[in-house]
mmCIF file of C-alpha atoms in Angstrom:
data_model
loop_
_atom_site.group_PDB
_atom_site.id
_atom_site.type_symbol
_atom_site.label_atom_id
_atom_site.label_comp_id
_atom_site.label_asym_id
_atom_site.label_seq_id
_atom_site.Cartn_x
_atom_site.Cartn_y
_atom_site.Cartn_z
ATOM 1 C CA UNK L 246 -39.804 33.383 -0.498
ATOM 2 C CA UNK L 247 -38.809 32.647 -4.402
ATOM 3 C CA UNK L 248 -35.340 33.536 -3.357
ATOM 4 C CA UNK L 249 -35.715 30.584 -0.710
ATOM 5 C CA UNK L 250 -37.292 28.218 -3.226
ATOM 6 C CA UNK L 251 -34.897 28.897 -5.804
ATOM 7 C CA UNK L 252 -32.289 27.851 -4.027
ATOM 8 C CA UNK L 253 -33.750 24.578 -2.823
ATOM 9 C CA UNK L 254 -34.530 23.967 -6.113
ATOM 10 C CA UNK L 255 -31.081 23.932 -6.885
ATOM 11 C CA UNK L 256 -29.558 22.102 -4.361
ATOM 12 C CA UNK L 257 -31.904 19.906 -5.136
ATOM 13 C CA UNK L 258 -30.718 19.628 -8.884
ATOM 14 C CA UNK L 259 -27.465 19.110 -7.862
ATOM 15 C CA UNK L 260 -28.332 16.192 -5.859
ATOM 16 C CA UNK L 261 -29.877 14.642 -8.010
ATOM 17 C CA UNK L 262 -26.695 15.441 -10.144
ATOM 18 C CA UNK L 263 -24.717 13.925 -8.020
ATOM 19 C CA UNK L 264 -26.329 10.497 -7.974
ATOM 20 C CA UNK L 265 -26.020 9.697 -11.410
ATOM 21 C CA UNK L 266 -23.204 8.451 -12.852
ATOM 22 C CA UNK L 267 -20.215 11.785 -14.033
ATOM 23 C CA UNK L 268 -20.042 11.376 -17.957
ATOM 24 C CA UNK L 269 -16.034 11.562 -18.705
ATOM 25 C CA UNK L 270 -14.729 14.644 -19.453
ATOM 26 C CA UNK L 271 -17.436 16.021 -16.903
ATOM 27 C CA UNK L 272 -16.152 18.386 -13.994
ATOM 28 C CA UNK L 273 -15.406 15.644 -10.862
ATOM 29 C CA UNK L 274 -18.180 16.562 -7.840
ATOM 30 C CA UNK L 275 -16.406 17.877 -4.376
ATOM 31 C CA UNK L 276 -14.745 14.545 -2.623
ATOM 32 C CA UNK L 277 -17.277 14.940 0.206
ATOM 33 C CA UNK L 278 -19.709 14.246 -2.402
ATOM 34 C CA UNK L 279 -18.091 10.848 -3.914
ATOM 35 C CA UNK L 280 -17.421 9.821 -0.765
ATOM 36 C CA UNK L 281 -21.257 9.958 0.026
ATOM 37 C CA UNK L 282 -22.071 7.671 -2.904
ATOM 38 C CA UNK L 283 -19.842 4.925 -0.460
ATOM 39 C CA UNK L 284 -20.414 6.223 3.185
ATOM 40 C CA UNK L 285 -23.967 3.785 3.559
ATOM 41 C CA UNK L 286 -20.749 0.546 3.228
ATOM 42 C CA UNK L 287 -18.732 1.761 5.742
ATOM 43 C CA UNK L 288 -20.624 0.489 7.945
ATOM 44 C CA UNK L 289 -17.645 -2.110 10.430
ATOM 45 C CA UNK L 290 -18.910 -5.353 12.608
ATOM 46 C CA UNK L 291 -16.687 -6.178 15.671
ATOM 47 C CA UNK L 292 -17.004 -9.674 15.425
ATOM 48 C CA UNK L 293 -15.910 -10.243 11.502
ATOM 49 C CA UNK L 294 -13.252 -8.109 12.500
ATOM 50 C CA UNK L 295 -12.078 -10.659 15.443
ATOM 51 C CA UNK L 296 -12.703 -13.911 13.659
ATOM 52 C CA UNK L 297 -10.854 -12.358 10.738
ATOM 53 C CA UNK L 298 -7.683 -11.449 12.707
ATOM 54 C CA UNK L 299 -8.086 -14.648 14.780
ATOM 55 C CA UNK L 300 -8.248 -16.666 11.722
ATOM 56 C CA UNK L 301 -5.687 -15.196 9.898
ATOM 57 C CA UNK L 302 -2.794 -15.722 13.075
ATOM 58 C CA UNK L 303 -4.326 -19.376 13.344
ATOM 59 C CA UNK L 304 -2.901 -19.881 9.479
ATOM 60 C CA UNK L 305 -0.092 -17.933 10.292
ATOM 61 C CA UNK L 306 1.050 -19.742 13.087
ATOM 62 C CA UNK L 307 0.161 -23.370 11.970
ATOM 63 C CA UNK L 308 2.387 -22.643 8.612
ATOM 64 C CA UNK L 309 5.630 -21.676 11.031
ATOM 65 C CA UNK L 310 4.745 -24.888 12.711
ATOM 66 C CA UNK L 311 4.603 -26.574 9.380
ATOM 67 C CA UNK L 312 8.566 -25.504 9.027
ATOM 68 C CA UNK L 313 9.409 -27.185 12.584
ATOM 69 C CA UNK L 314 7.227 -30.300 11.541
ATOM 70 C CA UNK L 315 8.386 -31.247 8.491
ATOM 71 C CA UNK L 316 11.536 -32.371 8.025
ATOM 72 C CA UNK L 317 12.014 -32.205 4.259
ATOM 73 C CA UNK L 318 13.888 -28.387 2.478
ATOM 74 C CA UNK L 319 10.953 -27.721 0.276
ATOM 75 C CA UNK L 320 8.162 -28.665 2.576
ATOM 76 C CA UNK L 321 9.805 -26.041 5.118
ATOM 77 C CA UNK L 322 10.131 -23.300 1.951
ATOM 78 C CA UNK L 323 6.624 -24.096 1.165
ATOM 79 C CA UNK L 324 5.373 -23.340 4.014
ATOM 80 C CA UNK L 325 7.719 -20.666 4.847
ATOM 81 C CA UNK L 326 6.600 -18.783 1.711
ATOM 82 C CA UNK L 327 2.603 -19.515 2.724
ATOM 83 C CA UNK L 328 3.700 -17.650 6.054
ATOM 84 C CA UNK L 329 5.178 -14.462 4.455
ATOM 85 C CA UNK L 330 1.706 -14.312 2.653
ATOM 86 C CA UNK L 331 -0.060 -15.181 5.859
ATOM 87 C CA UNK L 332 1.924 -12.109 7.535
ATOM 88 C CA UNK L 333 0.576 -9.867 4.319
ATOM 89 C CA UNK L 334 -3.118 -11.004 5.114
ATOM 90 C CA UNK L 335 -2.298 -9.917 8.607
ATOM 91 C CA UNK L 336 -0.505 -6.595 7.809
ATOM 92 C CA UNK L 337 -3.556 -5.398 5.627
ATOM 93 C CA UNK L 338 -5.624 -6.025 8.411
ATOM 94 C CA UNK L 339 -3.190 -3.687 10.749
ATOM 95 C CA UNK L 340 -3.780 -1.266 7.899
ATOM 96 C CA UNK L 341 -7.525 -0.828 8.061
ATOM 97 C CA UNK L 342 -7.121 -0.839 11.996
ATOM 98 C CA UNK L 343 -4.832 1.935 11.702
ATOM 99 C CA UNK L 344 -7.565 3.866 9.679
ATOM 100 C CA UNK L 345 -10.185 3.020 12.051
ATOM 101 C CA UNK L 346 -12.124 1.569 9.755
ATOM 102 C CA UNK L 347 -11.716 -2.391 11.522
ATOM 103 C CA UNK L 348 -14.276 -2.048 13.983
ATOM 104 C CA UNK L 349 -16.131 0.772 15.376
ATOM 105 C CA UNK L 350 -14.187 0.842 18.844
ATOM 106 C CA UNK L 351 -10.874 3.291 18.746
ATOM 107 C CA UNK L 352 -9.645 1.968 21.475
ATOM 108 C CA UNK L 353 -9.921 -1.803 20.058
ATOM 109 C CA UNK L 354 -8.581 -0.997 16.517
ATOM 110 C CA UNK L 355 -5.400 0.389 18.207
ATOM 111 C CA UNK L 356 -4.999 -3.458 20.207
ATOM 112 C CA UNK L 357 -5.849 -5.459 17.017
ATOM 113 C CA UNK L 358 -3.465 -3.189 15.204
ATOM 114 C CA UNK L 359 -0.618 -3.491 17.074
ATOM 115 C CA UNK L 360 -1.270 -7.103 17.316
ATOM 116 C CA UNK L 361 -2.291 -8.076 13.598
ATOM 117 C CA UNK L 362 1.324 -6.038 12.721
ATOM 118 C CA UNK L 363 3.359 -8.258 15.053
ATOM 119 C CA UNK L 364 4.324 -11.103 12.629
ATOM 120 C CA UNK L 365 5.604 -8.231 10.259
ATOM 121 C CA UNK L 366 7.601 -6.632 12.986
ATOM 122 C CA UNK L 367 6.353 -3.360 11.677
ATOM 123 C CA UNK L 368 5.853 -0.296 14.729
ATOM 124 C CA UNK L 369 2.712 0.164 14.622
ATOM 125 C CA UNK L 370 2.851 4.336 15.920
ATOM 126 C CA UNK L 371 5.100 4.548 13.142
ATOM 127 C CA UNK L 372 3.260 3.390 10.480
ATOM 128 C CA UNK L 373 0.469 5.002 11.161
ATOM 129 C CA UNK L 374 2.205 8.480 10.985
ATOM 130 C CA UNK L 375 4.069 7.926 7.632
ATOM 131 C CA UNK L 376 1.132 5.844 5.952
ATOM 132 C CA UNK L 377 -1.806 8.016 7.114
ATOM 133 C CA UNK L 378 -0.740 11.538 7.393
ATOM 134 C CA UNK L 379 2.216 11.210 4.288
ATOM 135 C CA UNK L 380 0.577 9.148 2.127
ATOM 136 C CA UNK L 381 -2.284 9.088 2.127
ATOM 137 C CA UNK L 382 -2.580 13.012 3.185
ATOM 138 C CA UNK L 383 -0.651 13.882 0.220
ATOM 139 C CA UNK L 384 -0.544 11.152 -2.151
ATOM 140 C CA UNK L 385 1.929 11.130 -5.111
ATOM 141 C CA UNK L 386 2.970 14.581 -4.519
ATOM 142 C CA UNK L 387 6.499 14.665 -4.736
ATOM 143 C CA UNK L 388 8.511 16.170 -1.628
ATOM 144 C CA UNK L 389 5.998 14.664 0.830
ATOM 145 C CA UNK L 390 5.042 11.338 -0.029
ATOM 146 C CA UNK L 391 7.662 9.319 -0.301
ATOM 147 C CA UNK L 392 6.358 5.782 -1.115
ATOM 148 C CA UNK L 393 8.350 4.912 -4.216
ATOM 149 C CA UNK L 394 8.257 8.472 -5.565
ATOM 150 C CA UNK L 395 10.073 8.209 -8.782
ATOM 151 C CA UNK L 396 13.479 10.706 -9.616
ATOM 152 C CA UNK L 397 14.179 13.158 -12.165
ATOM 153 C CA UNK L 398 16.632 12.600 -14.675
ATOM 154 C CA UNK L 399 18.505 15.735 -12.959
ATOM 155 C CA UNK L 400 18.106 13.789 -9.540
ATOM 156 C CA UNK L 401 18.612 10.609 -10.913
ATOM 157 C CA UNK L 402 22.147 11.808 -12.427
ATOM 158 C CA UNK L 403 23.063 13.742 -9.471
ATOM 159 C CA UNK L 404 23.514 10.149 -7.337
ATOM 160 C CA UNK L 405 26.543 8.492 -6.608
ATOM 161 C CA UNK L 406 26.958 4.829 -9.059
ATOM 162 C CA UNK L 407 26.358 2.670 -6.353
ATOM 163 C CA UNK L 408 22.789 4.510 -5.726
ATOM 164 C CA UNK L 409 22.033 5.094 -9.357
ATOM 165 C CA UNK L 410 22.670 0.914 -9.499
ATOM 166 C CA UNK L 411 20.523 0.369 -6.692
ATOM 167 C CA UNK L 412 17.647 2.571 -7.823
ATOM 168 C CA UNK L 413 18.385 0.720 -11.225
ATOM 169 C CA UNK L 414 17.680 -2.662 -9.229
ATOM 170 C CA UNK L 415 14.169 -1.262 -7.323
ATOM 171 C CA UNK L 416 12.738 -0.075 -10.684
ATOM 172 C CA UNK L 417 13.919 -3.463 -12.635
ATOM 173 C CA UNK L 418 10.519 -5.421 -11.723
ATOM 174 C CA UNK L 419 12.658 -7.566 -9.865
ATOM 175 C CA UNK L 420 13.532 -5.201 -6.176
ATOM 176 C CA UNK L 421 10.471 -4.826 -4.112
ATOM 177 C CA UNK L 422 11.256 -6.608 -1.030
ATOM 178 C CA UNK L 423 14.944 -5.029 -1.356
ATOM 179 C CA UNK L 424 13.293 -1.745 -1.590
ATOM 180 C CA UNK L 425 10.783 -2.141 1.095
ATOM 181 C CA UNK L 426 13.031 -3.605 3.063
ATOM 182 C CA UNK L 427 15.543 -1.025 2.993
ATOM 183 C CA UNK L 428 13.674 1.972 1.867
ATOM 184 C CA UNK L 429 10.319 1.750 4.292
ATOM 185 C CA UNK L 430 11.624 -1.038 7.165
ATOM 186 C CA UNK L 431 14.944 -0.230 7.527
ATOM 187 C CA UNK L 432 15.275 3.256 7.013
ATOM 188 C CA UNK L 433 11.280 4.450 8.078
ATOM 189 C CA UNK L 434 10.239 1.944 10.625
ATOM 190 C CA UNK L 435 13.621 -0.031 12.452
ATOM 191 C CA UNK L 436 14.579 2.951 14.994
ATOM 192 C CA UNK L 437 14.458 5.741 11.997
ATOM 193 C CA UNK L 438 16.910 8.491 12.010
ATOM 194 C CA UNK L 439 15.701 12.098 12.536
ATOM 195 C CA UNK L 440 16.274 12.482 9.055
ATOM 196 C CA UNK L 441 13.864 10.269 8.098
ATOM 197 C CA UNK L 442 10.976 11.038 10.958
ATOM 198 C CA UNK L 443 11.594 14.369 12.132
ATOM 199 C CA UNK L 444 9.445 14.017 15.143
ATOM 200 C CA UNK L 445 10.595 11.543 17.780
ATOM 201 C CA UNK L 446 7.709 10.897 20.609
ATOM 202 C CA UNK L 447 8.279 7.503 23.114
ATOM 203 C CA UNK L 448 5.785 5.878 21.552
ATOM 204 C CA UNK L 449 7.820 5.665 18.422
ATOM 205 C CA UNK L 450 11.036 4.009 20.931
ATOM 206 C CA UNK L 451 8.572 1.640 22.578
ATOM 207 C CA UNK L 452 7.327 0.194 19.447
ATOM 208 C CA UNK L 453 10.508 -0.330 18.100
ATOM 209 C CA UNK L 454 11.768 -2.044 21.332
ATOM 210 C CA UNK L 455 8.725 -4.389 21.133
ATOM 211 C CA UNK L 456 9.032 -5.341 17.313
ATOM 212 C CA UNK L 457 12.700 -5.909 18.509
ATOM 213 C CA UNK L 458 12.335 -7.772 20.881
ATOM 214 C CA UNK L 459 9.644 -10.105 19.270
ATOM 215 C CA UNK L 460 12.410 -10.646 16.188
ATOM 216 C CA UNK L 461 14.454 -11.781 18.838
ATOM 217 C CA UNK L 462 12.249 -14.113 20.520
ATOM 218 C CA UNK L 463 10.701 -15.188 16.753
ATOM 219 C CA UNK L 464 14.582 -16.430 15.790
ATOM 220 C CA UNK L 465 15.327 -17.551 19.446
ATOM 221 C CA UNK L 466 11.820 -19.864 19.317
ATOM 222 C CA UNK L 467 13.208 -21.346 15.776
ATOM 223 C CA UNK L 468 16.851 -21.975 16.979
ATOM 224 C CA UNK L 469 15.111 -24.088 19.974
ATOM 225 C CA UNK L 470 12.972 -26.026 17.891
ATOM 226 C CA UNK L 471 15.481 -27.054 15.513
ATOM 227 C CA UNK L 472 17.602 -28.125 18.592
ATOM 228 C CA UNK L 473 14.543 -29.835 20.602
ATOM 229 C CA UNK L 474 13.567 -31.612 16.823
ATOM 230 C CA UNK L 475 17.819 -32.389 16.041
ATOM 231 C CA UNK L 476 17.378 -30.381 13.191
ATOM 232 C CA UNK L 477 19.697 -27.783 11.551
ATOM 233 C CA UNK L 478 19.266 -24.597 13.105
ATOM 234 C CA UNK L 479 20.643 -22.617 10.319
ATOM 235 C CA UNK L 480 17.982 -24.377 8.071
ATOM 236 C CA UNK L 481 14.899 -23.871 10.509
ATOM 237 C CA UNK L 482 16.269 -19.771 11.254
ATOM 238 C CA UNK L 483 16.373 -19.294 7.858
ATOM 239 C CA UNK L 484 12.968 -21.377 6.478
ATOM 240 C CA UNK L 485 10.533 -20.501 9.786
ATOM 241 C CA UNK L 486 11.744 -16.791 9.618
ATOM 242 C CA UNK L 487 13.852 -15.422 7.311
ATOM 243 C CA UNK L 488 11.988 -16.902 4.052
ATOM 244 C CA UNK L 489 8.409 -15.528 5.998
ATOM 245 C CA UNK L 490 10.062 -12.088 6.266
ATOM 246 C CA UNK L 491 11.527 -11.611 2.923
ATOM 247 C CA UNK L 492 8.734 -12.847 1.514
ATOM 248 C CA UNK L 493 5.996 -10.389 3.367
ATOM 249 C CA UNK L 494 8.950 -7.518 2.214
ATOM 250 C CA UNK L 495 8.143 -8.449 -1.528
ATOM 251 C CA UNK L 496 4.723 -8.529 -1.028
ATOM 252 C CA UNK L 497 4.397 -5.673 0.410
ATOM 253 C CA UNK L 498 7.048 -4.136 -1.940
ATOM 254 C CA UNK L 499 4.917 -5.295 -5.001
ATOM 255 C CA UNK L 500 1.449 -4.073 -3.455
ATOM 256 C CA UNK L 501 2.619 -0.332 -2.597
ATOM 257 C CA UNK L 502 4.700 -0.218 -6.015
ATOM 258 C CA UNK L 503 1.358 -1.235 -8.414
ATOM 259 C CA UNK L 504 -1.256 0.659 -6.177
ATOM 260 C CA UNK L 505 0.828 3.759 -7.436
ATOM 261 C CA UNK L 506 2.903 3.089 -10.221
ATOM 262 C CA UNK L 507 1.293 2.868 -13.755
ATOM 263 C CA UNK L 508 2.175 4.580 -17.593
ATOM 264 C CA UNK L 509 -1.642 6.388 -16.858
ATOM 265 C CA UNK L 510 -0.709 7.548 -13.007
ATOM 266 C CA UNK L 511 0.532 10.967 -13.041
ATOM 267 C CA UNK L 512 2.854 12.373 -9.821
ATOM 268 C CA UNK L 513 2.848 15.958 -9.260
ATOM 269 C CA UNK L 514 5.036 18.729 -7.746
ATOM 270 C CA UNK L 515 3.089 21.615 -7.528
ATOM 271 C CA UNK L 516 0.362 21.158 -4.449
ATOM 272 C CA UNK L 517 -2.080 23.259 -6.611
ATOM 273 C CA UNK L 518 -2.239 21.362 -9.636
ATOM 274 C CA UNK L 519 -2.107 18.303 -7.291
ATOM 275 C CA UNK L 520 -5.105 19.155 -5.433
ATOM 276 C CA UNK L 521 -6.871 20.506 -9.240
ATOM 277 C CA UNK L 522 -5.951 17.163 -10.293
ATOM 278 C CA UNK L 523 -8.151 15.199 -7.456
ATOM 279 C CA UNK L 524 -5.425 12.679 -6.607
ATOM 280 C CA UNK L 525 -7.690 10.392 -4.508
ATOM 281 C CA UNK L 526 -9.225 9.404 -7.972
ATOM 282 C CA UNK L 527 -6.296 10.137 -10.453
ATOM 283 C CA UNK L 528 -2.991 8.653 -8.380
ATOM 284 C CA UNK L 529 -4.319 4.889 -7.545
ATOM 285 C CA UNK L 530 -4.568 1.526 -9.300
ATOM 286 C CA UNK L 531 -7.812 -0.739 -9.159
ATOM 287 C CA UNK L 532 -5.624 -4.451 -9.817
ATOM 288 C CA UNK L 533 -7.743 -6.666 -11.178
ATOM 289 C CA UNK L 534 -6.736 -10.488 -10.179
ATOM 290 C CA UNK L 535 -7.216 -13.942 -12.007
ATOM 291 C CA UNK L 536 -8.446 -16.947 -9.779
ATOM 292 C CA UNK L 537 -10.395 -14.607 -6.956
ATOM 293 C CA UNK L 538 -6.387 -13.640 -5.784
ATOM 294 C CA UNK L 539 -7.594 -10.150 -4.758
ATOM 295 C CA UNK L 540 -10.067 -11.504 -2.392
ATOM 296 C CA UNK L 541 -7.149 -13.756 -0.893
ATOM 297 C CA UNK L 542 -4.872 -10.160 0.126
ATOM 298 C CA UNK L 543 -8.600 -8.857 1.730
ATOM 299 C CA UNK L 544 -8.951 -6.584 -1.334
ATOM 300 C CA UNK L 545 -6.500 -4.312 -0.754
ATOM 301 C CA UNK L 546 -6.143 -3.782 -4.542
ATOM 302 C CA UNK L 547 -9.730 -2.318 -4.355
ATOM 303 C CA UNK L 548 -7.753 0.749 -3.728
ATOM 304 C CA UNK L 549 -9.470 3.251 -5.315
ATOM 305 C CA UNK L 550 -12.571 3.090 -2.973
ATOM 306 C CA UNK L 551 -9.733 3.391 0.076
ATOM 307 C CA UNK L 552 -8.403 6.353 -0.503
ATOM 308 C CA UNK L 553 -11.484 7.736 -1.345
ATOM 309 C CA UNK L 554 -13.164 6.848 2.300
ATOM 310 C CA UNK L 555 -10.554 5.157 4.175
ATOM 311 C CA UNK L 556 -13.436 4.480 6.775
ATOM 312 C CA UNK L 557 -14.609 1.771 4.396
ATOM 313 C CA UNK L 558 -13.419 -1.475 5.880
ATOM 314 C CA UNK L 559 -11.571 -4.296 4.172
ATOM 315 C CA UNK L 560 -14.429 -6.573 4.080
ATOM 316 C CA UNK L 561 -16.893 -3.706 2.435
ATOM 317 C CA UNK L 562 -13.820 -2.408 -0.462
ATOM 318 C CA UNK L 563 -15.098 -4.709 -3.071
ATOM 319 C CA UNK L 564 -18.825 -3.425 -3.032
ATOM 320 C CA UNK L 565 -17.528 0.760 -2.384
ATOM 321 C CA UNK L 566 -14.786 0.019 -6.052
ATOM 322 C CA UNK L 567 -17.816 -1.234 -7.372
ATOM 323 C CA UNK L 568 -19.961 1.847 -6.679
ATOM 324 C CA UNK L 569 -17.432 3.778 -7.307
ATOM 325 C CA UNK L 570 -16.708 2.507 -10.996
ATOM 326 C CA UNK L 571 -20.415 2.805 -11.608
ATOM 327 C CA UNK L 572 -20.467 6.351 -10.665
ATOM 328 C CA UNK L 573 -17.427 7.351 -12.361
ATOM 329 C CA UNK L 574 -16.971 5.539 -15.687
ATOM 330 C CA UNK L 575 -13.232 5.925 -17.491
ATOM 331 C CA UNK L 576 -12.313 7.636 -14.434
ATOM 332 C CA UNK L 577 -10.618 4.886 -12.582
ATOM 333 C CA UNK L 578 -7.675 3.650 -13.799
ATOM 334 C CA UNK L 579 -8.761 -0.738 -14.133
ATOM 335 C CA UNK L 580 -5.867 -2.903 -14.937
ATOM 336 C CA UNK L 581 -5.849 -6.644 -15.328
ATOM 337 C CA UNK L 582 -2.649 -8.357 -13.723
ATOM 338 C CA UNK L 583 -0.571 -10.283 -15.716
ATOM 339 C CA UNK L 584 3.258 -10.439 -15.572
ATOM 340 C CA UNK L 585 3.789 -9.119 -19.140
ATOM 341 C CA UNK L 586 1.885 -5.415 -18.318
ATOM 342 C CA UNK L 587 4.148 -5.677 -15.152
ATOM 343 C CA UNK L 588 7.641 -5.754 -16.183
ATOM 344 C CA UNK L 589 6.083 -3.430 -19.209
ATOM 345 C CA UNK L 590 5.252 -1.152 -16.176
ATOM 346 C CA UNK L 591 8.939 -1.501 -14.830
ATOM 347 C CA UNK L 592 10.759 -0.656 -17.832
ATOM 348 C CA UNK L 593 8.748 1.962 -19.029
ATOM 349 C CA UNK L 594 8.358 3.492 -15.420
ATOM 350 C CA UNK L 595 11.588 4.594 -14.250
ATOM 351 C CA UNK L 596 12.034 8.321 -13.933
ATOM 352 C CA UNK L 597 9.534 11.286 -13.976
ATOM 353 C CA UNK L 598 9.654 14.435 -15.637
ATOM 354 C CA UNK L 599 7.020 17.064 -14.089
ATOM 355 C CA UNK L 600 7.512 19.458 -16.653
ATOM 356 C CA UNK L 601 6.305 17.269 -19.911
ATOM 357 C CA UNK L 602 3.954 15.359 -16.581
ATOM 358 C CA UNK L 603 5.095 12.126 -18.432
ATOM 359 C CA UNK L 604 7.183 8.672 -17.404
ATOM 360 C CA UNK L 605 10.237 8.392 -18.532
ATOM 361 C CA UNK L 606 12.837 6.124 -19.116
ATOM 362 C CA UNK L 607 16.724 6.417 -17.017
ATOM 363 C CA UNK L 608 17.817 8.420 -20.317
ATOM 364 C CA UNK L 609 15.054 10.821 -19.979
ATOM 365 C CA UNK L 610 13.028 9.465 -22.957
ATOM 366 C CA UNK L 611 9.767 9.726 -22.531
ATOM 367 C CA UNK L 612 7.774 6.353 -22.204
ATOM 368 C CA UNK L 613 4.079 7.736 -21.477
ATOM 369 C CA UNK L 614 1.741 10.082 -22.913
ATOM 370 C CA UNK L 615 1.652 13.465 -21.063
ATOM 371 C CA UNK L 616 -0.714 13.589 -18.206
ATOM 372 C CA UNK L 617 -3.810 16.631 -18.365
ATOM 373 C CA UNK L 618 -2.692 20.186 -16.777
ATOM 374 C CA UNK L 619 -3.871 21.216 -13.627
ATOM 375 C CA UNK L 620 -2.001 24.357 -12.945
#
């Protein structure tokens, strides 16, 4: 009976451990365990779901109006540009759908998915292999996730000049829509080689037919505008879709590139030290945004608290980062935007070298402290 008590008596210790705050420097509790101190806000409501999503397309769609309606070059780019964001706002919320963590129907999720990634023209089957399994099943381990996973100088030489330029371009601060739009659209999502998705199931075909075919009928809507309005179609193709779409590819780009990339964010290429090194914590950027921006991208850039419970939905990620930050101070990597600390990111994060676990420049020079041993 004291061998029974005894070890209620410590399990109850180590509960009561756990729901304090982890003094840096402490050992990290299991990741069932964190995930517990958010699990009570993951808690999803079908009907802020809906009005979010129908909101959202409402925007979306009276800003592609806006580029029929006005006649003017800049009031079309204005609202062009307001679109491409509009299609972000709508992407993320194809992201938490994906993850199930929209609404508490499967079944629904998959519909408001599929539709909330239309605008985008991103497959949703697709997308939900490469983002949930690969990334977020193995996140900055090199050889498996592939979301801007930085070179080695030996890698990084080994390229022909014309790819050494363009990686030059992606890491300049300047390339994420070229990157996402080559890199992850093109080459991951538009009818992707077997070299890129090694699996090929109909589902993947049929979702690239049907973001096909809506490109086709988004440009064959603006080319019939501009002629039932006399305007030039050239101008209305390229301001009421090709400005939305480049525009959503930077986003995008930008979002995925910061969530990850940072002189404090350590990639690894060993899947024991990676897994020692608890990369739901350790590989991801909180962004902290001026003017209540983060809340305008559905706090995404709470990312920290997503990739610890991806079940926590978009409209509950600002109170689980929260909880999160109280329970693990100096932990979480916190980093207040500002377009200086980016482009400082950009030069300074260029190359890796996993056996000095540091950033380094396209020379090799290292441009980061070294990152803590796992192995």
């Amino acid at each position: 009976m004291f061998g029974f008590e005894d070890t209620m008596t410590q399990e109850n210790l180590s509960a009561t451990q756990a729901a304090q705050p982890i003094p840096p420097g402490a050992a990290l509790p299991h990741r069932k365990i964190i995930r517990s101190w958010i699990t009570p806000l993951a808690e999803r409501r079908t009907a802020i779901a809906v009005a979010l999503l129908v909101l959202d397309w409402v925007i979306f769609a009276t800003f592609i109006a806006g580029t029929v309606v006005f006649t003017s070059w800049w009031a079309k780019l204005l609202c062009g540009v307001a679109a491409g964001f509009m299609i972000g706002r709508l992407f993320i919320i194809g992201h938490d759908a994906c993850h199930q963590s929209y609404t508490p129907h499967r079944g629904l999720n998959k519909l408001l998915g599929r539709i909330a990634m239309i605008p985008s023209l991103t497959p949703y089957s697709l997308w939900e292999v490469g983002h949930n399994v690969v990334h977020h099943g193995y996140t900055n381990l090199k050889g498996v996730d592939f979301v801007w996973a930085p070179l080695t100088k030996e890698e990084f030489e080994a390229l022909p000049r014309w790819r050494q330029w363009l990686e030059r371009v992606y890491r300049s601060g300047w390339g994420p829509a070229l990157y996402y739009l080559i890199e992850m659209w093109w080459l991951r999502m538009f009818f992707p080689r077997k070299a890129y998705m090694g699996a090929r199931r109909p589902e993947f075909i049929w979702d690239g037919v049907f973001v096909l075919a809506v490109g086709v009928a988004w440009i064959a809507a603006m080319v019939a505008a501009a002629l039932a309005t006399d305007q030039s179609v050239a101008l209305q193709v390229l301001m009421g879709f090709v400005v939305p779409f480049i525009f959503w590819n930077a986003m995008i780009g930008f979002v995925v590139y910061v969530h990850h990339t940072h002189p404090a964010v350590q990639w690894h290429d060993d899947k024991v030290a990676w897994a020692k090194a608890a990369p739901f914590v350790s590989t991801t950027v909180h962004l902290e945004f001026p003017f209540k921006i983060g809340a305008l991208m559905h706090h995404i850039m709470e990312h920290t608290a997503h990739h610890v419970d991806m079940s926590v939905p978009l409209y509950r990620l600002k109170q689980a980062q929260k909880k999160l930050e109280e329970m693990l101070p100096g932990r979480i990597i916190i980093q207040r935007f500002s377009w200086r600390w980016y482009f400082d990111t950009a030069r300074r994060c260029k190359l890796y070298d996993f056996t000095r676990r540091c950033w380094t420049d396209f020379q090799g020079r290292p441009t980061s402290d070294p990152a803590p041993s796992y192995a």
